[in-house]
GROMACS .gro file of C-alpha atoms in nm:
model
  391
    1UNK     CA    1  -2.363  -2.090  -4.867
    2UNK     CA    2  -2.260  -1.782  -4.657
    3UNK     CA    3  -2.473  -1.461  -4.712
    4UNK     CA    4  -2.321  -1.121  -4.794
    5UNK     CA    5  -2.268  -0.895  -4.499
    6UNK     CA    6  -2.565  -0.665  -4.437
    7UNK     CA    7  -2.476  -0.288  -4.450
    8UNK     CA    8  -2.645  -0.010  -4.255
    9UNK     CA    9  -2.688   0.244  -4.525
   10UNK     CA   10  -2.808   0.535  -4.290
   11UNK     CA   11  -2.495   0.517  -4.068
   12UNK     CA   12  -2.270   0.485  -4.347
   13UNK     CA   13  -2.404   0.793  -4.538
   14UNK     CA   14  -2.356   1.000  -4.214
   15UNK     CA   15  -1.996   0.895  -4.180
   16UNK     CA   16  -1.922   0.956  -4.541
   17UNK     CA   17  -2.032   1.322  -4.501
   18UNK     CA   18  -1.744   1.375  -4.254
   19UNK     CA   19  -1.479   1.213  -4.464
   20UNK     CA   20  -1.257   1.453  -4.640
   21UNK     CA   21  -1.303   1.515  -5.003
   22UNK     CA   22  -0.986   1.353  -5.097
   23UNK     CA   23  -1.090   1.012  -4.983
   24UNK     CA   24  -1.436   1.030  -5.149
   25UNK     CA   25  -1.318   0.856  -5.477
   26UNK     CA   26  -1.175   0.568  -5.280
   27UNK     CA   27  -1.490   0.524  -5.070
   28UNK     CA   28  -1.714   0.522  -5.386
   29UNK     CA   29  -1.496   0.258  -5.536
   30UNK     CA   30  -1.520   0.041  -5.228
   31UNK     CA   31  -1.889   0.100  -5.216
   32UNK     CA   32  -1.923  -0.013  -5.583
   33UNK     CA   33  -1.727  -0.333  -5.515
   34UNK     CA   34  -1.935  -0.422  -5.212
   35UNK     CA   35  -2.263  -0.367  -5.417
   36UNK     CA   36  -2.132  -0.586  -5.702
   37UNK     CA   37  -2.049  -0.879  -5.453
   38UNK     CA   38  -2.392  -0.853  -5.310
   39UNK     CA   39  -2.558  -0.867  -5.649
   40UNK     CA   40  -2.341  -1.169  -5.766
   41UNK     CA   41  -2.418  -1.362  -5.438
   42UNK     CA   42  -2.797  -1.300  -5.474
   43UNK     CA   43  -2.805  -1.402  -5.820
   44UNK     CA   44  -2.625  -1.732  -5.738
   45UNK     CA   45  -2.871  -1.803  -5.454
   46UNK     CA   46  -3.172  -1.732  -5.673
   47UNK     CA   47  -3.043  -1.991  -5.937
   48UNK     CA   48  -3.009  -2.263  -5.679
   49UNK     CA   49  -3.339  -2.199  -5.541
   50UNK     CA   50  -3.493  -2.217  -5.885
   51UNK     CA   51  -3.310  -2.545  -5.974
   52UNK     CA   52  -3.430  -2.694  -5.640
   53UNK     CA   53  -3.792  -2.596  -5.716
   54UNK     CA   54  -3.779  -2.725  -6.076
   55UNK     CA   55  -3.628  -3.060  -5.974
   56UNK     CA   56  -3.304  -2.976  -6.174
   57UNK     CA   57  -2.963  -3.111  -6.077
   58UNK     CA   58  -2.623  -2.955  -6.101
   59UNK     CA   59  -2.336  -3.094  -6.303
   60UNK     CA   60  -2.145  -3.198  -5.981
   61UNK     CA   61  -2.430  -3.375  -5.808
   62UNK     CA   62  -2.332  -3.713  -5.647
   63UNK     CA   63  -2.416  -3.985  -5.899
   64UNK     CA   64  -2.493  -4.220  -5.602
   65UNK     CA   65  -2.806  -4.027  -5.522
   66UNK     CA   66  -2.922  -4.044  -5.884
   67UNK     CA   67  -2.857  -4.437  -5.886
   68UNK     CA   68  -3.074  -4.483  -5.585
   69UNK     CA   69  -3.354  -4.280  -5.716
   70UNK     CA   70  -3.366  -4.467  -6.046
   71UNK     CA   71  -3.347  -4.805  -5.857
   72UNK     CA   72  -3.635  -4.710  -5.632
   73UNK     CA   73  -3.840  -4.604  -5.947
   74UNK     CA   74  -3.785  -4.941  -6.110
   75UNK     CA   75  -4.122  -5.112  -6.071
   76UNK     CA   76  -3.997  -5.461  -6.092
   77UNK     CA   77  -3.743  -5.406  -5.828
   78UNK     CA   78  -3.996  -5.250  -5.593
   79UNK     CA   79  -4.257  -5.534  -5.643
   80UNK     CA   80  -4.002  -5.830  -5.597
   81UNK     CA   81  -4.151  -6.072  -5.342
   82UNK     CA   82  -3.994  -6.334  -5.131
   83UNK     CA   83  -4.186  -6.663  -5.177
   84UNK     CA   84  -4.087  -6.789  -4.842
   85UNK     CA   85  -4.254  -6.489  -4.635
   86UNK     CA   86  -4.628  -6.460  -4.525
   87UNK     CA   87  -4.631  -6.098  -4.657
   88UNK     CA   88  -4.597  -6.203  -5.005
   89UNK     CA   89  -4.947  -6.371  -5.017
   90UNK     CA   90  -5.320  -6.325  -4.960
   91UNK     CA   91  -5.470  -6.626  -4.798
   92UNK     CA   92  -5.779  -6.829  -4.777
   93UNK     CA   93  -5.867  -7.078  -4.494
   94UNK     CA   94  -5.954  -7.442  -4.476
   95UNK     CA   95  -6.048  -7.639  -4.167
   96UNK     CA   96  -5.930  -7.987  -4.082
   97UNK     CA   97  -6.043  -8.202  -3.786
   98UNK     CA   98  -5.839  -8.408  -3.528
   99UNK     CA   99  -5.944  -8.719  -3.721
  100UNK     CA  100  -5.738  -8.584  -4.013
  101UNK     CA  101  -5.422  -8.597  -3.801
  102UNK     CA  102  -5.364  -8.962  -3.899
  103UNK     CA  103  -5.404  -8.925  -4.274
  104UNK     CA  104  -5.168  -8.822  -4.547
  105UNK     CA  105  -4.848  -8.889  -4.730
  106UNK     CA  106  -4.643  -8.791  -4.422
  107UNK     CA  107  -4.799  -8.978  -4.139
  108UNK     CA  108  -4.514  -9.093  -3.910
  109UNK     CA  109  -4.538  -9.466  -3.813
  110UNK     CA  110  -4.297  -9.661  -3.611
  111UNK     CA  111  -4.249  -9.882  -3.322
  112UNK     CA  112  -4.344  -9.598  -3.081
  113UNK     CA  113  -4.615  -9.434  -3.287
  114UNK     CA  114  -4.916  -9.615  -3.400
  115UNK     CA  115  -5.125  -9.525  -3.695
  116UNK     CA  116  -5.421  -9.316  -3.573
  117UNK     CA  117  -5.639  -9.388  -3.875
  118UNK     CA  118  -5.701  -9.709  -4.059
  119UNK     CA  119  -5.697  -9.672  -4.446
  120UNK     CA  120  -6.018  -9.692  -4.626
  121UNK     CA  121  -5.959 -10.022  -4.814
  122UNK     CA  122  -6.190  -9.925  -5.097
  123UNK     CA  123  -5.937  -9.649  -5.195
  124UNK     CA  124  -5.662  -9.903  -5.261
  125UNK     CA  125  -5.577 -10.020  -5.603
  126UNK     CA  126  -5.443 -10.356  -5.695
  127UNK     CA  127  -5.083 -10.317  -5.804
  128UNK     CA  128  -5.098 -10.607  -6.056
  129UNK     CA  129  -5.397 -10.459  -6.232
  130UNK     CA  130  -5.236 -10.116  -6.277
  131UNK     CA  131  -4.869 -10.212  -6.333
  132UNK     CA  132  -4.666 -10.167  -6.652
  133UNK     CA  133  -4.443 -10.426  -6.817
  134UNK     CA  134  -4.116 -10.297  -6.646
  135UNK     CA  135  -4.143 -10.512  -6.321
  136UNK     CA  136  -4.317 -10.793  -6.155
  137UNK     CA  137  -4.578 -10.827  -5.873
  138UNK     CA  138  -4.603 -11.129  -5.646
  139UNK     CA  139  -4.987 -11.171  -5.633
  140UNK     CA  140  -5.318 -10.980  -5.645
  141UNK     CA  141  -5.309 -10.920  -5.268
  142UNK     CA  142  -5.047 -10.634  -5.308
  143UNK     CA  143  -5.226 -10.306  -5.282
  144UNK     CA  144  -5.138  -9.940  -5.244
  145UNK     CA  145  -5.313  -9.604  -5.256
  146UNK     CA  146  -5.335  -9.425  -5.603
  147UNK     CA  147  -5.062  -9.171  -5.552
  148UNK     CA  148  -4.800  -9.439  -5.439
  149UNK     CA  149  -4.923  -9.648  -5.757
  150UNK     CA  150  -4.863  -9.382  -6.002
  151UNK     CA  151  -4.517  -9.299  -5.885
  152UNK     CA  152  -4.419  -9.668  -5.869
  153UNK     CA  153  -4.503  -9.707  -6.229
  154UNK     CA  154  -4.300  -9.408  -6.329
  155UNK     CA  155  -4.007  -9.511  -6.112
  156UNK     CA  156  -3.963  -9.867  -6.222
  157UNK     CA  157  -4.044  -9.796  -6.593
  158UNK     CA  158  -3.747  -9.530  -6.589
  159UNK     CA  159  -3.536  -9.790  -6.390
  160UNK     CA  160  -3.581 -10.040  -6.671
  161UNK     CA  161  -3.507  -9.782  -6.941
  162UNK     CA  162  -3.185  -9.680  -6.765
  163UNK     CA  163  -3.059 -10.034  -6.681
  164UNK     CA  164  -3.250 -10.277  -6.906
  165UNK     CA  165  -3.317 -10.467  -6.579
  166UNK     CA  166  -3.678 -10.596  -6.544
  167UNK     CA  167  -3.612 -10.824  -6.249
  168UNK     CA  168  -3.767 -10.617  -5.964
  169UNK     CA  169  -4.070 -10.768  -5.796
  170UNK     CA  170  -4.310 -10.586  -5.559
  171UNK     CA  171  -4.377 -10.843  -5.294
  172UNK     CA  172  -4.576 -10.650  -5.027
  173UNK     CA  173  -4.790 -10.323  -5.004
  174UNK     CA  174  -5.084 -10.246  -4.773
  175UNK     CA  175  -5.137 -10.469  -4.479
  176UNK     CA  176  -5.445 -10.467  -4.232
  177UNK     CA  177  -5.391 -10.463  -3.858
  178UNK     CA  178  -5.502 -10.817  -3.835
  179UNK     CA  179  -5.248 -10.948  -4.095
  180UNK     CA  180  -4.959 -10.749  -3.942
  181UNK     CA  181  -5.035 -10.924  -3.611
  182UNK     CA  182  -5.012 -11.259  -3.772
  183UNK     CA  183  -4.673 -11.166  -3.924
  184UNK     CA  184  -4.537 -11.032  -3.587
  185UNK     CA  185  -4.635 -11.351  -3.400
  186UNK     CA  186  -4.476 -11.567  -3.657
  187UNK     CA  187  -4.155 -11.369  -3.633
  188UNK     CA  188  -4.145 -11.396  -3.261
  189UNK     CA  189  -4.224 -11.773  -3.277
  190UNK     CA  190  -3.931 -11.814  -3.521
  191UNK     CA  191  -3.674 -11.615  -3.318
  192UNK     CA  192  -3.802 -11.689  -2.966
  193UNK     CA  193  -3.750 -11.342  -2.872
  194UNK     CA  194  -4.000 -11.108  -2.702
  195UNK     CA  195  -3.982 -10.840  -2.966
  196UNK     CA  196  -3.869 -10.775  -3.316
  197UNK     CA  197  -3.663 -10.516  -3.498
  198UNK     CA  198  -3.758 -10.659  -3.842
  199UNK     CA  199  -4.139 -10.688  -3.827
  200UNK     CA  200  -4.348 -10.411  -3.661
  201UNK     CA  201  -4.629 -10.476  -3.413
  202UNK     CA  202  -4.986 -10.453  -3.539
  203UNK     CA  203  -5.075 -10.084  -3.558
  204UNK     CA  204  -4.728  -9.974  -3.583
  205UNK     CA  205  -4.625 -10.077  -3.922
  206UNK     CA  206  -4.553  -9.856  -4.225
  207UNK     CA  207  -4.763 -10.102  -4.431
  208UNK     CA  208  -5.079  -9.978  -4.280
  209UNK     CA  209  -5.044  -9.637  -4.448
  210UNK     CA  210  -5.110  -9.777  -4.798
  211UNK     CA  211  -4.784  -9.579  -4.894
  212UNK     CA  212  -4.523  -9.855  -4.833
  213UNK     CA  213  -4.388 -10.128  -5.058
  214UNK     CA  214  -4.129 -10.397  -5.029
  215UNK     CA  215  -3.917 -10.523  -5.331
  216UNK     CA  216  -3.754 -10.844  -5.388
  217UNK     CA  217  -3.630 -10.994  -5.709
  218UNK     CA  218  -3.809 -11.222  -5.968
  219UNK     CA  219  -3.610 -11.540  -5.850
  220UNK     CA  220  -3.545 -11.413  -5.499
  221UNK     CA  221  -3.609 -11.626  -5.209
  222UNK     CA  222  -3.637 -11.335  -4.955
  223UNK     CA  223  -3.662 -10.960  -4.935
  224UNK     CA  224  -3.270 -10.933  -4.885
  225UNK     CA  225  -3.222 -11.033  -5.256
  226UNK     CA  226  -3.300 -10.666  -5.324
  227UNK     CA  227  -2.998 -10.520  -5.168
  228UNK     CA  228  -2.988 -10.179  -5.331
  229UNK     CA  229  -2.655 -10.251  -5.513
  230UNK     CA  230  -2.555 -10.304  -5.855
  231UNK     CA  231  -2.849 -10.203  -6.105
  232UNK     CA  232  -3.078 -10.142  -5.806
  233UNK     CA  233  -2.852  -9.868  -5.670
  234UNK     CA  234  -3.016  -9.656  -5.943
  235UNK     CA  235  -3.346  -9.689  -5.740
  236UNK     CA  236  -3.175  -9.601  -5.424
  237UNK     CA  237  -3.025  -9.284  -5.579
  238UNK     CA  238  -3.328  -9.166  -5.784
  239UNK     CA  239  -3.633  -9.276  -5.582
  240UNK     CA  240  -3.665  -8.930  -5.440
  241UNK     CA  241  -3.748  -8.782  -5.787
  242UNK     CA  242  -4.071  -8.990  -5.784
  243UNK     CA  243  -4.158  -8.913  -5.417
  244UNK     CA  244  -4.014  -9.230  -5.267
  245UNK     CA  245  -3.763  -9.276  -4.984
  246UNK     CA  246  -3.579  -9.577  -4.862
  247UNK     CA  247  -3.764  -9.579  -4.528
  248UNK     CA  248  -3.490  -9.753  -4.310
  249UNK     CA  249  -3.168  -9.641  -4.438
  250UNK     CA  250  -2.824  -9.777  -4.308
  251UNK     CA  251  -2.696  -9.560  -4.014
  252UNK     CA  252  -3.054  -9.443  -3.889
  253UNK     CA  253  -3.139  -9.758  -3.693
  254UNK     CA  254  -3.114  -9.586  -3.354
  255UNK     CA  255  -3.378  -9.329  -3.494
  256UNK     CA  256  -3.625  -9.542  -3.700
  257UNK     CA  257  -3.592  -9.844  -3.454
  258UNK     CA  258  -3.588 -10.081  -3.746
  259UNK     CA  259  -3.278 -10.257  -3.902
  260UNK     CA  260  -3.149 -10.139  -4.221
  261UNK     CA  261  -3.402 -10.264  -4.505
  262UNK     CA  262  -3.281 -10.153  -4.855
  263UNK     CA  263  -3.593 -10.326  -5.008
  264UNK     CA  264  -3.844 -10.107  -4.811
  265UNK     CA  265  -3.972  -9.785  -4.958
  266UNK     CA  266  -4.221  -9.531  -4.864
  267UNK     CA  267  -4.407  -9.265  -5.071
  268UNK     CA  268  -4.399  -8.926  -4.906
  269UNK     CA  269  -4.432  -8.689  -5.224
  270UNK     CA  270  -4.161  -8.526  -5.429
  271UNK     CA  271  -4.054  -8.208  -5.257
  272UNK     CA  272  -4.039  -8.401  -4.907
  273UNK     CA  273  -3.830  -8.697  -5.052
  274UNK     CA  274  -3.595  -8.452  -5.226
  275UNK     CA  275  -3.523  -8.275  -4.898
  276UNK     CA  276  -3.486  -8.601  -4.712
  277UNK     CA  277  -3.250  -8.720  -4.984
  278UNK     CA  278  -3.033  -8.400  -5.017
  279UNK     CA  279  -2.999  -8.365  -4.617
  280UNK     CA  280  -2.966  -8.736  -4.548
  281UNK     CA  281  -3.277  -8.746  -4.318
  282UNK     CA  282  -3.499  -9.041  -4.233
  283UNK     CA  283  -3.886  -8.964  -4.186
  284UNK     CA  284  -3.855  -8.906  -3.806
  285UNK     CA  285  -3.577  -8.644  -3.866
  286UNK     CA  286  -3.792  -8.468  -4.135
  287UNK     CA  287  -4.101  -8.461  -3.945
  288UNK     CA  288  -3.910  -8.276  -3.659
  289UNK     CA  289  -3.720  -8.061  -3.912
  290UNK     CA  290  -4.019  -7.933  -4.089
  291UNK     CA  291  -4.158  -7.776  -3.761
  292UNK     CA  292  -3.912  -7.502  -3.797
  293UNK     CA  293  -4.128  -7.363  -4.090
  294UNK     CA  294  -4.448  -7.214  -4.003
  295UNK     CA  295  -4.674  -6.924  -4.167
  296UNK     CA  296  -4.511  -6.691  -3.907
  297UNK     CA  297  -4.153  -6.792  -3.928
  298UNK     CA  298  -4.133  -6.845  -4.297
  299UNK     CA  299  -4.203  -7.125  -4.554
  300UNK     CA  300  -3.940  -7.383  -4.677
  301UNK     CA  301  -3.882  -7.328  -5.046
  302UNK     CA  302  -3.807  -7.630  -5.248
  303UNK     CA  303  -3.697  -7.631  -5.619
  304UNK     CA  304  -3.753  -7.965  -5.759
  305UNK     CA  305  -3.519  -8.137  -6.007
  306UNK     CA  306  -3.798  -8.127  -6.271
  307UNK     CA  307  -3.836  -7.752  -6.228
  308UNK     CA  308  -4.139  -7.759  -6.000
  309UNK     CA  309  -4.138  -7.521  -5.709
  310UNK     CA  310  -4.303  -7.570  -5.366
  311UNK     CA  311  -4.334  -7.412  -5.035
  312UNK     CA  312  -4.391  -7.629  -4.735
  313UNK     CA  313  -4.490  -7.534  -4.386
  314UNK     CA  314  -4.605  -7.692  -4.059
  315UNK     CA  315  -4.933  -7.601  -3.876
  316UNK     CA  316  -4.969  -7.732  -3.508
  317UNK     CA  317  -5.294  -7.899  -3.424
  318UNK     CA  318  -5.511  -7.675  -3.206
  319UNK     CA  319  -5.659  -7.780  -2.865
  320UNK     CA  320  -6.014  -7.802  -3.017
  321UNK     CA  321  -6.143  -8.061  -3.250
  322UNK     CA  322  -6.074  -7.839  -3.558
  323UNK     CA  323  -5.758  -7.656  -3.686
  324UNK     CA  324  -5.779  -7.369  -3.924
  325UNK     CA  325  -5.518  -7.377  -4.199
  326UNK     CA  326  -5.433  -7.081  -4.400
  327UNK     CA  327  -5.347  -7.145  -4.781
  328UNK     CA  328  -5.190  -6.877  -5.018
  329UNK     CA  329  -5.383  -6.744  -5.307
  330UNK     CA  330  -5.252  -6.698  -5.661
  331UNK     CA  331  -5.208  -6.351  -5.812
  332UNK     CA  332  -5.581  -6.314  -5.891
  333UNK     CA  333  -5.646  -6.313  -5.516
  334UNK     CA  334  -5.924  -6.562  -5.553
  335UNK     CA  335  -5.784  -6.886  -5.661
  336UNK     CA  336  -5.562  -7.106  -5.413
  337UNK     CA  337  -5.243  -7.244  -5.533
  338UNK     CA  338  -5.266  -7.624  -5.559
  339UNK     CA  339  -5.204  -7.764  -5.211
  340UNK     CA  340  -5.209  -8.080  -5.013
  341UNK     CA  341  -5.248  -8.118  -4.631
  342UNK     CA  342  -5.110  -8.429  -4.456
  343UNK     CA  343  -5.140  -8.502  -4.087
  344UNK     CA  344  -4.809  -8.605  -3.928
  345UNK     CA  345  -4.981  -8.862  -3.699
  346UNK     CA  346  -4.831  -8.680  -3.401
  347UNK     CA  347  -4.916  -8.336  -3.329
  348UNK     CA  348  -4.997  -8.127  -3.639
  349UNK     CA  349  -5.022  -8.081  -4.017
  350UNK     CA  350  -4.787  -8.039  -4.300
  351UNK     CA  351  -4.892  -7.812  -4.588
  352UNK     CA  352  -4.741  -7.860  -4.942
  353UNK     CA  353  -4.818  -7.564  -5.191
  354UNK     CA  354  -4.711  -7.601  -5.549
  355UNK     CA  355  -4.613  -7.262  -5.669
  356UNK     CA  356  -4.496  -7.377  -6.010
  357UNK     CA  357  -4.563  -7.706  -6.191
  358UNK     CA  358  -4.251  -7.910  -6.294
  359UNK     CA  359  -4.208  -8.092  -6.619
  360UNK     CA  360  -4.227  -8.441  -6.460
  361UNK     CA  361  -3.971  -8.716  -6.473
  362UNK     CA  362  -4.175  -9.003  -6.627
  363UNK     CA  363  -4.213  -9.107  -6.976
  364UNK     CA  364  -4.571  -9.113  -7.122
  365UNK     CA  365  -4.562  -9.461  -7.272
  366UNK     CA  366  -4.515  -9.649  -6.941
  367UNK     CA  367  -4.832  -9.850  -6.899
  368UNK     CA  368  -4.951 -10.169  -7.008
  369UNK     CA  369  -5.278 -10.380  -6.952
  370UNK     CA  370  -5.291 -10.667  -6.717
  371UNK     CA  371  -5.330 -10.901  -7.026
  372UNK     CA  372  -4.996 -10.827  -7.166
  373UNK     CA  373  -4.822 -10.967  -6.842
  374UNK     CA  374  -5.056 -11.204  -6.704
  375UNK     CA  375  -4.868 -11.514  -6.832
  376UNK     CA  376  -4.528 -11.405  -6.702
  377UNK     CA  377  -4.674 -11.293  -6.372
  378UNK     CA  378  -4.835 -11.620  -6.293
  379UNK     CA  379  -4.500 -11.791  -6.331
  380UNK     CA  380  -4.322 -11.545  -6.115
  381UNK     CA  381  -4.595 -11.559  -5.846
  382UNK     CA  382  -4.569 -11.938  -5.803
  383UNK     CA  383  -4.184 -11.905  -5.772
  384UNK     CA  384  -4.199 -11.632  -5.518
  385UNK     CA  385  -4.486 -11.780  -5.303
  386UNK     CA  386  -4.313 -12.113  -5.273
  387UNK     CA  387  -3.964 -11.956  -5.173
  388UNK     CA  388  -4.009 -11.635  -5.020
  389UNK     CA  389  -4.043 -11.582  -4.640
  390UNK     CA  390  -4.277 -11.320  -4.495
  391UNK     CA  391  -4.136 -11.009  -4.336
   0.00000   0.00000   0.00000
């Protein structure tokens, strides 16, 4: 606001004494008007100064400014955190060794990458001893690791509920290096070839991980009887909800280096299986993809179908024998979120953090004892062993 013009009262008085008496009234009137203007101006300036000091606002104040102030004052808005960013968490640290690189749900094994660590066979469970009544198992030699076993029971029970089909048979699980070598040599002898796109070399088989299974059907003569069609399409479309993937899908042969095998499934864990399913990735592609997400660049956020929420990130293996991995803490600043660390069997580790638990996809009444199915299993085993060829 412009200020009133300053008046030199001394000079003004001298000039006024020389003015003729006839003009005195006019001059006095002008002077009174000027004084009145100055008073009004000073009063207005004082009011605005007082309003400013007291935090007051005028009626014509821009409403946008008020909105911004109120938004900034909203405590919920100001504390909203992005779960994909490092700045949203405090962390604790854990240490893994170079030996851990070959262990976990996400180890990558194929014809070019041998499994670095052999599974401790004492940790395996016999599928036939832990299965439910919704499916069959060829014999007592079929073994997997516990996580794969739990998910298998849940998946095949729900498959039976959805389709009424209990004809699925688990024909193969974990294989030792020695047994895989036998199968490989038998395959080469039968084909006369120098290599195989159906049977992996010893040390290079998914079955060494304890997370791989092969299906057939109850009366099937070979693995190909489980073709992923008809009722079995349910498994192809829903296995990701249980942490399984079809490991060698059609169209990915140039990447997996194995022909399409609709009967071969691999347990990788729910969030990873969901990402692979939604983006049509095989395991090789996913292992490469997840390297884009680190503690510095930002985490991959996955909202699972059952309501669970995860963040996933990659930690490269250090040049030393140990690698430090930082894991986020919960709001108390002390307790770590539930997490899993898996080596990728190549060059680093994949961290899976559960921010929110899901409701689960399995029913609670999906287990039976071995005695409930023993008689039927014996019959199915005999028919399969007499007619089915080894992979």
